[in-house]
Amino acid sequence: EAQVTQNPRYLITVTGKKLTVTCSQNMNHEYMSWYRQDPGLGLRQIYYSMNVEVTDKGDVPEGYKVSRKEKRNFPLILESPSPNQTSLYFCASRRTGGSNQPQHFGDGTRLSIL
Amino acid sequence: GESVGLHLPTLSVQEGDNSIINCAYSNSASDYFIWYKQESGKGPQFIIDIRSNMDKRQGQRVTVLLNKTVKHLSLQIAATQPGDSAVYFCAENSGGSNYKLTFGKGTLLTVNP
């Protein structure tokens, strides 16, 4: 089954404790992206990757890092999490080669930073 | 700045009725639009898309209409079912090289049995 898989689905942690949210897709997509979803603000892009070893900032990159060492994986790293990073996070992927391709989303990771 | 918005934050319909969810966009350079459905506890699920060179596209029970003159997008759901209850988002691709999607805030559709 074609899918985007995120782990963990839920995490409660404390300020300053480094954490990583993993994302993996099995569709051989070149493009991957991270979004956060907050009430009243909708989905906002954090980082994206056009292909292996190619990453760039989205609209709200502060406090986050990413890496793309393999095509299927795109982890989101919070080096020193803060309460304002409490949110619902989504990873997405799509094929490249034209703008007319939908992004496919994972089921989300709910992070609570205390 | 450029944004994608929705006219109605909530919509309540009776089972079997048709539903229409609206979306306004402001970026005239956008060339591709997508409707997503998000159920509780799940990620956005692709429903239907449309390119800017089209004004209508139909899927199974869903139709998307695009009016570029007034920068308006709508999603029509025929014979709405309880399983259609969810938040619906429109999203636009502004045509940039990063494939970034700009999302609207969402409309909550509730289907009453």
Tab-separated table of C-alpha atoms in Angstrom:
chain	number	residue	atom	x	y	z
A	1	GLU	CA	0.000	0.000	0.000
A	2	ALA	CA	1.346	3.415	-0.985
A	3	GLN	CA	1.781	5.466	2.128
A	4	VAL	CA	3.650	8.062	4.136
A	5	THR	CA	4.498	6.812	7.626
A	6	GLN	CA	5.308	9.043	10.573
A	7	ASN	CA	6.607	8.075	13.989
A	8	PRO	CA	5.812	8.634	16.722
A	9	ARG	CA	2.136	9.495	16.366
A	10	TYR	CA	2.042	11.160	19.760
A	11	LEU	CA	4.781	12.540	21.990
A	12	ILE	CA	4.808	14.523	25.193
A	13	THR	CA	8.207	15.841	26.185
A	14	VAL	CA	9.920	18.704	27.996
A	15	THR	CA	11.585	21.881	26.865
A	16	GLY	CA	15.120	21.424	25.613
A	17	LYS	CA	15.085	17.668	25.149
A	18	LYS	CA	16.099	16.884	21.584
A	19	LEU	CA	13.630	14.855	19.578
A	20	THR	CA	13.284	13.451	16.083
A	21	VAL	CA	10.122	12.696	14.177
A	22	THR	CA	10.673	10.193	11.416
A	23	CYS	CA	8.953	10.155	8.053
A	24	SER	CA	9.172	7.438	5.452
A	25	GLN	CA	7.446	7.023	2.092
A	26	ASN	CA	7.296	3.950	-0.125
A	27	MET	CA	6.283	5.635	-3.382
A	28	ASN	CA	9.778	6.523	-4.590
A	29	HIS	CA	8.856	10.203	-4.481
A	30	GLU	CA	11.616	12.738	-4.965
A	31	TYR	CA	9.884	15.567	-3.094
A	32	MET	CA	9.155	15.514	0.615
A	33	SER	CA	7.930	18.212	2.956
A	34	TRP	CA	7.043	18.933	6.561
A	35	TYR	CA	4.073	21.004	7.695
A	36	ARG	CA	2.695	22.038	11.024
A	37	GLN	CA	-0.993	22.527	11.626
A	38	ASP	CA	-2.234	24.967	14.241
A	39	PRO	CA	-5.783	26.141	15.004
A	40	GLY	CA	-6.670	29.224	13.023
A	41	LEU	CA	-3.420	29.101	11.054
A	42	GLY	CA	-3.956	26.073	8.858
A	43	LEU	CA	-1.066	24.077	7.443
A	44	ARG	CA	2.247	25.855	7.143
A	45	GLN	CA	5.356	24.489	5.496
A	46	ILE	CA	8.443	24.034	7.688
A	47	TYR	CA	11.029	22.499	5.357
A	48	TYR	CA	11.035	20.684	2.079
A	49	SER	CA	13.370	18.526	0.045
A	50	MET	CA	13.466	18.265	-3.721
A	51	ASN	CA	15.656	15.175	-3.652
A	52	VAL	CA	18.393	13.398	-1.705
A	53	GLU	CA	20.788	15.868	-0.050
A	54	VAL	CA	18.679	18.833	-1.244
A	55	THR	CA	16.695	20.626	1.467
A	56	ASP	CA	15.377	24.145	1.882
A	57	LYS	CA	13.387	26.288	4.273
A	58	GLY	CA	9.670	26.706	4.083
A	59	ASP	CA	7.641	29.431	5.753
A	60	VAL	CA	8.290	28.548	9.411
A	61	PRO	CA	11.716	26.846	9.665
A	62	GLU	CA	12.923	28.410	12.936
A	63	GLY	CA	13.739	25.801	15.586
A	64	TYR	CA	13.721	22.875	13.179
A	65	LYS	CA	16.257	20.906	11.187
A	66	VAL	CA	15.853	18.228	8.552
A	67	SER	CA	18.031	15.823	6.655
A	68	ARG	CA	17.600	13.811	3.476
A	69	LYS	CA	20.232	11.127	3.290
A	70	GLU	CA	17.962	8.602	1.626
A	71	LYS	CA	15.151	9.072	-0.835
A	72	ARG	CA	12.498	7.419	1.309
A	73	ASN	CA	13.270	9.143	4.645
A	74	PHE	CA	12.938	12.758	5.739
A	75	PRO	CA	13.284	13.158	9.523
A	76	LEU	CA	12.319	16.354	11.334
A	77	ILE	CA	14.654	17.293	14.170
A	78	LEU	CA	13.915	19.613	17.069
A	79	GLU	CA	17.291	20.239	18.688
A	80	SER	CA	15.921	22.194	21.650
A	81	PRO	CA	12.126	22.024	21.635
A	82	SER	CA	10.117	24.864	23.119
A	83	PRO	CA	6.427	25.095	24.058
A	84	ASN	CA	5.614	27.130	20.932
A	85	GLN	CA	6.487	24.034	18.905
A	86	THR	CA	3.545	22.196	20.395
A	87	SER	CA	1.567	21.353	17.303
A	88	LEU	CA	0.327	18.705	14.895
A	89	TYR	CA	2.961	17.834	12.319
A	90	PHE	CA	2.488	16.308	8.891
A	91	CYS	CA	4.961	14.872	6.450
A	92	ALA	CA	4.084	14.773	2.755
A	93	SER	CA	5.610	13.524	-0.470
A	94	ARG	CA	4.996	13.778	-4.188
A	95	ARG	CA	6.610	13.082	-7.505
A	96	THR	CA	8.451	15.893	-9.214
A	97	GLY	CA	8.464	16.692	-12.914
A	98	GLY	CA	5.623	19.226	-13.045
A	99	SER	CA	3.415	21.224	-10.728
A	100	ASN	CA	0.337	19.075	-11.311
A	101	GLN	CA	0.876	16.382	-8.738
A	102	PRO	CA	-0.868	16.181	-5.370
A	103	GLN	CA	1.102	15.773	-2.194
A	104	HIS	CA	0.362	12.662	-0.154
A	105	PHE	CA	0.269	13.085	3.599
A	106	GLY	CA	1.028	10.942	6.591
A	107	ASP	CA	-1.415	10.671	9.482
A	108	GLY	CA	0.385	13.191	11.618
A	109	THR	CA	2.445	13.461	14.782
A	110	ARG	CA	1.022	15.339	17.735
A	111	LEU	CA	3.811	16.922	19.778
A	112	SER	CA	3.318	18.477	23.191
A	113	ILE	CA	6.297	20.370	24.601
A	114	LEU	CA	5.929	21.139	28.297
B	1	GLY	CA	0.317	38.637	1.095
B	2	GLU	CA	-1.024	35.881	-1.092
B	3	SER	CA	-3.461	33.592	0.636
B	4	VAL	CA	-6.113	30.984	0.149
B	5	GLY	CA	-9.271	31.401	2.205
B	6	LEU	CA	-12.711	29.932	2.682
B	7	HIS	CA	-16.070	31.691	2.753
B	8	LEU	CA	-17.695	29.358	5.296
B	9	PRO	CA	-15.907	27.789	8.246
B	10	THR	CA	-18.742	25.314	8.926
B	11	LEU	CA	-21.369	23.615	6.813
B	12	SER	CA	-24.131	21.341	8.045
B	13	VAL	CA	-26.200	19.296	5.596
B	14	GLN	CA	-28.700	16.473	5.642
B	15	GLU	CA	-27.689	13.062	4.446
B	16	GLY	CA	-28.491	12.741	0.769
B	17	ASP	CA	-28.285	16.446	0.040
B	18	ASN	CA	-25.614	17.988	-2.142
B	19	SER	CA	-22.843	19.975	-0.444
B	20	ILE	CA	-20.939	22.922	-1.820
B	21	ILE	CA	-17.741	24.116	-0.176
B	22	ASN	CA	-16.214	27.354	-1.409
B	23	CYS	CA	-12.703	28.739	-1.503
B	24	ALA	CA	-11.262	32.081	-2.575
B	25	TYR	CA	-7.670	32.445	-3.671
B	26	SER	CA	-5.685	35.575	-4.322
B	27	ASN	CA	-2.583	34.442	-6.216
B	28	SER	CA	-3.332	34.854	-9.905
B	29	ALA	CA	-0.133	32.935	-10.698
B	30	SER	CA	-1.453	29.723	-9.140
B	31	ASP	CA	-1.716	27.020	-11.758
B	32	TYR	CA	-2.888	23.989	-9.832
B	33	PHE	CA	-5.484	23.482	-7.121
B	34	ILE	CA	-6.278	20.573	-4.860
B	35	TRP	CA	-9.063	19.683	-2.473
B	36	TYR	CA	-8.167	17.641	0.576
B	37	LYS	CA	-10.361	15.928	3.154
B	38	GLN	CA	-9.137	15.600	6.727
B	39	GLU	CA	-10.867	13.283	9.142
B	40	SER	CA	-10.235	13.405	12.855
B	41	GLY	CA	-6.873	11.894	13.733
B	42	LYS	CA	-5.759	11.561	10.148
B	43	GLY	CA	-3.748	13.472	7.625
B	44	PRO	CA	-5.157	15.365	4.654
B	45	GLN	CA	-6.429	12.961	2.033
B	46	PHE	CA	-6.425	13.905	-1.648
B	47	ILE	CA	-9.909	14.193	-3.134
B	48	ILE	CA	-9.625	15.910	-6.488
B	49	ASP	CA	-7.443	18.408	-8.311
B	50	ILE	CA	-7.747	20.804	-11.203
B	51	ARG	CA	-5.301	22.669	-13.396
B	52	SER	CA	-5.714	26.329	-14.150
B	53	ASN	CA	-6.447	25.631	-17.828
B	54	MET	CA	-9.661	23.852	-16.830
B	55	ASP	CA	-12.863	25.180	-15.279
B	56	LYS	CA	-14.473	21.926	-14.192
B	57	ARG	CA	-13.409	18.450	-13.250
B	58	GLN	CA	-15.503	15.553	-12.032
B	59	GLY	CA	-14.691	12.578	-9.893
B	60	GLN	CA	-16.768	10.029	-8.106
B	61	ARG	CA	-19.549	12.072	-6.406
B	62	VAL	CA	-17.294	15.136	-6.386
B	63	THR	CA	-16.909	18.017	-8.792
B	64	VAL	CA	-14.466	20.889	-8.605
B	65	LEU	CA	-15.231	24.180	-10.305
B	66	LEU	CA	-12.644	26.846	-10.968
B	67	ASN	CA	-13.519	30.434	-11.817
B	68	LYS	CA	-10.306	32.259	-12.562
B	69	THR	CA	-12.091	35.531	-13.280
B	70	VAL	CA	-13.131	35.905	-9.663
B	71	LYS	CA	-10.433	33.598	-8.248
B	72	HIS	CA	-12.909	31.172	-6.801
B	73	LEU	CA	-12.823	27.426	-6.311
B	74	SER	CA	-15.619	25.169	-5.158
B	75	LEU	CA	-16.066	21.537	-4.233
B	76	GLN	CA	-19.422	19.935	-4.827
B	77	ILE	CA	-20.260	16.642	-3.139
B	78	ALA	CA	-23.293	14.824	-4.479
B	79	ALA	CA	-25.591	12.791	-2.228
B	80	THR	CA	-23.586	13.617	0.879
B	81	GLN	CA	-23.094	10.717	3.263
B	82	PRO	CA	-22.207	10.591	6.975
B	83	GLY	CA	-18.738	9.375	5.963
B	84	ASP	CA	-18.190	12.690	4.207
B	85	SER	CA	-18.140	14.496	7.559
B	86	ALA	CA	-14.665	16.011	7.840
B	87	VAL	CA	-12.690	19.205	7.407
B	88	TYR	CA	-12.130	20.127	3.771
B	89	PHE	CA	-9.167	22.205	2.631
B	90	CYS	CA	-8.419	23.814	-0.655
B	91	ALA	CA	-4.785	24.252	-1.558
B	92	GLU	CA	-3.037	26.068	-4.344
B	93	ASN	CA	0.313	25.613	-5.987
B	94	SER	CA	1.600	28.993	-6.993
B	95	GLY	CA	3.759	27.525	-9.707
B	96	GLY	CA	7.017	28.040	-7.880
B	97	SER	CA	9.845	25.564	-8.195
B	98	ASN	CA	9.445	24.275	-4.643
B	99	TYR	CA	5.943	22.799	-5.222
B	100	LYS	CA	4.790	24.483	-2.041
B	101	LEU	CA	1.097	24.277	-1.303
B	102	THR	CA	-0.720	27.189	0.287
B	103	PHE	CA	-3.693	25.928	2.259
B	104	GLY	CA	-6.945	27.529	3.203
B	105	LYS	CA	-8.111	27.411	6.805
B	106	GLY	CA	-10.603	24.620	6.214
B	107	THR	CA	-14.374	24.078	6.302
B	108	LEU	CA	-15.950	21.634	8.715
B	109	LEU	CA	-18.660	19.632	6.962
B	110	THR	CA	-21.170	17.891	9.212
B	111	VAL	CA	-23.641	15.464	7.679
B	112	ASN	CA	-26.776	14.860	9.707
B	113	PRO	CA	-28.489	11.486	9.331
